[in-house]
Tab-separated table of C-alpha atoms in Angstrom:
chain	number	residue	atom	x	y	z
A	10	MET	CA	84.273	90.513	87.460
A	11	TYR	CA	87.486	90.452	89.597
A	12	VAL	CA	87.723	89.085	93.171
A	13	LEU	CA	90.785	89.169	95.379
A	14	THR	CA	91.117	86.590	98.234
A	15	VAL	CA	93.802	87.872	100.515
A	16	ASP	CA	95.350	85.829	103.289
A	17	GLN	CA	97.915	87.266	105.898
A	18	ILE	CA	101.300	85.615	105.826
A	19	ASP	CA	102.395	84.036	109.108
A	20	SER	CA	99.455	85.222	110.960
A	21	GLN	CA	100.084	82.983	114.008
A	22	ASN	CA	103.268	84.958	114.695
A	23	GLN	CA	102.150	88.491	113.532
A	24	ALA	CA	99.546	90.869	114.810
A	25	ASP	CA	96.190	90.791	112.863
A	26	GLN	CA	96.372	93.269	109.910
A	27	VAL	CA	93.116	92.594	108.321
A	28	ASP	CA	91.115	95.518	109.650
A	29	ALA	CA	93.901	98.068	108.918
A	30	ALA	CA	94.201	96.670	105.384
A	31	ILE	CA	90.414	96.892	104.679
A	32	ARG	CA	90.425	100.548	105.994
A	33	ASP	CA	93.328	101.397	103.607
A	34	ILE	CA	91.731	99.662	100.653
A	35	GLU	CA	88.458	101.535	101.326
A	36	SER	CA	90.309	104.854	101.497
A	37	ARG	CA	92.189	104.356	98.385
A	38	PHE	CA	89.875	102.349	96.171
A	39	GLY	CA	86.414	102.682	97.705
A	40	ALA	CA	84.569	104.100	94.770
A	41	GLU	CA	85.927	101.357	92.499
A	42	LEU	CA	84.613	98.459	94.542
A	43	LEU	CA	81.392	96.388	94.185
A	44	ALA	CA	81.052	96.188	97.926
A	45	ARG	CA	82.949	96.934	101.132
A	46	PRO	CA	85.882	94.552	101.519
A	47	GLU	CA	85.069	92.010	104.326
A	48	ARG	CA	86.866	89.524	106.422
A	49	THR	CA	85.853	86.194	105.361
A	50	ALA	CA	87.629	83.775	107.866
A	51	GLY	CA	90.341	84.506	110.476
A	52	ASP	CA	93.130	86.459	108.738
A	53	GLU	CA	91.625	86.442	105.318
A	54	PHE	CA	89.529	89.092	103.549
A	55	GLN	CA	87.962	89.506	100.061
A	56	VAL	CA	87.621	92.423	97.698
A	57	ALA	CA	85.535	92.662	94.424
A	58	THR	CA	85.612	95.064	91.575
A	59	GLU	CA	84.444	95.204	88.031
A	60	ARG	CA	87.575	96.714	86.495
A	61	GLY	CA	90.692	94.748	85.758
A	62	SER	CA	93.093	97.731	86.115
A	63	VAL	CA	91.763	98.286	89.668
A	64	ALA	CA	92.141	94.664	90.546
A	65	LEU	CA	95.830	94.778	89.306
A	66	ASP	CA	96.500	97.931	91.270
A	67	LEU	CA	94.946	96.277	94.320
A	68	ALA	CA	97.067	93.144	93.955
A	69	LEU	CA	100.254	95.075	93.359
A	70	THR	CA	99.667	97.236	96.381
A	71	LEU	CA	98.970	94.280	98.672
A	72	VAL	CA	101.995	92.263	97.490
A	73	ARG	CA	104.196	95.290	97.941
A	74	ALA	CA	103.091	95.435	101.621
A	75	GLY	CA	104.801	92.038	102.190
A	76	ALA	CA	102.257	90.791	104.598
A	77	TRP	CA	99.726	89.049	102.184
A	78	SER	CA	99.266	86.112	99.777
A	79	VAL	CA	97.049	87.418	97.059
A	80	GLY	CA	94.871	85.452	94.814
A	81	LEU	CA	93.022	87.210	91.903
A	82	GLY	CA	90.059	85.330	90.482
A	83	VAL	CA	88.446	86.427	87.135
A	84	GLY	CA	84.952	85.107	86.249
A	85	ASP	CA	81.297	85.635	86.733
A	86	VAL	CA	79.670	86.977	89.784
A	87	ARG	CA	76.015	85.986	90.242
A	88	PRO	CA	73.339	88.657	91.037
A	89	PRO	CA	72.637	90.213	93.416
A	90	VAL	CA	75.976	92.155	93.408
A	91	GLY	CA	76.601	93.661	96.773
A	92	PRO	CA	76.122	95.101	99.293
A	93	SER	CA	78.058	92.313	101.098
A	94	VAL	CA	81.070	90.520	99.508
A	95	ARG	CA	80.497	87.533	101.807
A	96	ALA	CA	77.000	87.062	100.300
A	97	MET	CA	78.120	87.187	96.710
A	98	THR	CA	78.947	83.957	94.698
A	99	GLY	CA	80.168	82.994	91.189
A	100	THR	CA	83.113	81.577	89.383
A	101	ALA	CA	85.248	84.665	90.232
A	102	PHE	CA	85.080	83.760	93.920
A	103	VAL	CA	85.837	80.068	93.221
A	104	ASN	CA	88.745	81.183	91.073
A	105	ALA	CA	90.051	83.657	93.753
A	106	ARG	CA	90.031	80.773	96.316
A	107	GLU	CA	92.036	78.528	94.101
A	108	ALA	CA	94.367	81.399	93.240
A	109	VAL	CA	95.201	82.276	96.896
A	110	SER	CA	95.978	78.596	97.650
A	111	THR	CA	98.555	78.604	94.863
A	112	ALA	CA	99.778	82.092	95.841
A	113	LYS	CA	100.757	80.741	99.321
A	114	LYS	CA	103.330	78.431	97.687
A	115	ARG	CA	104.938	80.989	95.391
A	116	PRO	CA	107.836	83.354	96.200
A	117	SER	CA	105.813	86.140	94.500
A	118	ARG	CA	102.890	85.518	96.849
A	119	PHE	CA	100.561	86.070	93.922
A	120	SER	CA	98.333	83.970	91.531
A	121	LEU	CA	95.780	84.596	88.888
A	122	VAL	CA	93.006	82.142	87.966
A	123	ALA	CA	90.520	82.987	85.366
A	124	ASP	CA	87.733	81.308	83.347
A	125	ASP	CA	89.098	82.589	80.069
A	126	PRO	CA	92.469	81.015	79.052
A	127	GLN	CA	93.840	84.241	77.583
A	128	THR	CA	93.247	86.060	80.805
A	129	ALA	CA	94.741	83.207	82.808
A	130	ALA	CA	97.838	83.474	80.619
A	131	LEU	CA	98.548	86.849	82.126
A	132	ASP	CA	99.554	85.262	85.438
A	133	PRO	CA	103.280	84.908	84.549
A	134	LEU	CA	103.430	88.388	83.133
A	135	ILE	CA	102.030	89.898	86.352
A	136	ARG	CA	104.567	87.798	88.364
A	137	LEU	CA	107.344	89.051	86.090
A	138	LEU	CA	106.313	92.584	86.994
A	139	LEU	CA	106.376	91.677	90.660
A	140	ALA	CA	109.909	90.333	90.269
A	141	LEU	CA	110.971	93.647	88.778
A	142	ARG	CA	109.442	95.337	91.856
A	143	GLU	CA	111.059	92.965	94.222
A	144	ARG	CA	114.526	94.244	93.158
A	145	ARG	CA	113.650	97.927	93.606
A	146	THR	CA	115.543	99.793	96.291
A	147	ALA	CA	114.027	101.951	99.039
A	148	GLU	CA	115.219	104.971	97.033
A	149	GLY	CA	113.528	103.598	93.938
A	150	TRP	CA	110.299	103.275	95.799
A	151	GLU	CA	110.654	106.798	97.127
A	152	LEU	CA	110.813	108.224	93.649
A	153	PHE	CA	107.883	105.824	92.543
A	154	ASP	CA	105.681	107.101	95.341
A	155	LEU	CA	106.331	110.708	94.440
A	156	LEU	CA	105.862	110.328	90.660
A	157	ASP	CA	103.255	107.667	90.257
A	158	PRO	CA	100.286	109.434	91.842
A	159	HIS	CA	101.282	112.712	89.949
A	160	PRO	CA	101.827	111.915	86.277
A	161	ASP	CA	102.235	115.626	85.604
A	162	LEU	CA	105.230	115.909	87.977
A	163	THR	CA	108.516	115.942	86.119
A	164	LEU	CA	111.767	114.454	87.158
A	165	THR	CA	113.173	117.844	87.687
A	166	ASP	CA	110.259	118.614	90.107
A	167	ALA	CA	110.824	115.282	91.808
A	168	ALA	CA	114.552	115.872	92.138
A	169	GLY	CA	113.931	119.212	93.691
A	170	ARG	CA	111.545	117.657	96.214
A	171	LEU	CA	113.979	114.911	97.069
A	172	GLY	CA	117.054	117.204	97.211
A	173	ILE	CA	118.926	115.413	94.601
A	174	SER	CA	120.241	116.300	91.152
A	175	VAL	CA	118.133	115.804	88.015
A	176	GLN	CA	120.781	113.308	86.842
A	177	ALA	CA	120.533	111.391	90.000
A	178	ALA	CA	116.782	111.230	89.848
A	179	SER	CA	116.925	110.010	86.254
A	180	GLN	CA	119.366	107.282	87.132
A	181	ARG	CA	117.262	106.332	90.019
A	182	ALA	CA	114.134	106.122	87.796
A	183	LEU	CA	115.979	103.994	85.242
A	184	THR	CA	117.414	101.637	87.860
A	185	ALA	CA	113.966	101.193	89.404
A	186	GLY	CA	112.325	100.466	86.120
A	187	LEU	CA	109.734	103.249	86.644
A	188	ARG	CA	108.600	103.742	83.005
A	189	LEU	CA	108.532	99.996	82.333
A	190	ASP	CA	106.465	99.483	85.426
A	191	ARG	CA	103.985	102.086	84.257
A	192	GLU	CA	103.894	100.730	80.680
A	193	ALA	CA	103.372	97.170	82.006
A	194	ARG	CA	100.561	98.097	84.380
A	195	ASP	CA	98.732	100.020	81.673
A	196	VAL	CA	98.873	97.148	79.245
A	197	LEU	CA	98.079	94.397	81.858
A	198	GLY	CA	95.265	96.562	83.068
A	199	ASP	CA	93.773	96.786	79.520
A	200	LEU	CA	94.237	93.044	78.925
A	201	LEU	CA	92.658	92.095	82.259
A	202	THR	CA	89.672	94.386	81.537
A	203	GLY	CA	88.964	93.765	77.848
A	204	GLY	CA	91.151	90.974	76.804
A	205	ARG	CA	92.890	93.236	74.325
A	206	ILE	CA	95.196	96.355	74.560
A	207	GLY	CA	92.995	99.417	74.720
A	208	GLY	CA	90.051	97.266	75.752
């Protein structure tokens, strides 16, 4: 199982964003969650899922927002599972708590802690993907947000929607590392879920 403990950055000087973040996560990932995300204490909340690829997408989405330290814990969740995240226990929750404490000290604002050493070893690879994303320009993100939810959309289609040439769109995709981003997420999601590519 996969648990994210998420803590708002500089919450003493920022408006509380927890409720808005929970609503957004429920809207985008609701069907994939073990229970409704819940505020656990102050400016912190937790999310639980049984799919590694979903946990990775959640973590990447939250880190991109720039408002959160994200700890991903992988381990067991003791029954009963749900309906309340706050009532659930297990090593995944313990690991997520340790992970968010580490995430607060890192530039990436992310950390992964897992029972399994092979899964734990994915932490630097996820942070490498985050470093790639950190360098992406607003134009690169604009193209990402157009293409990523629509895998059948071509660069030609995207260029038309953005009002730029196909060559410009292709260069923007290359500079933004969009193909590498997709390939890395696919492999990391598989490894998180099953411990092997294609798992």
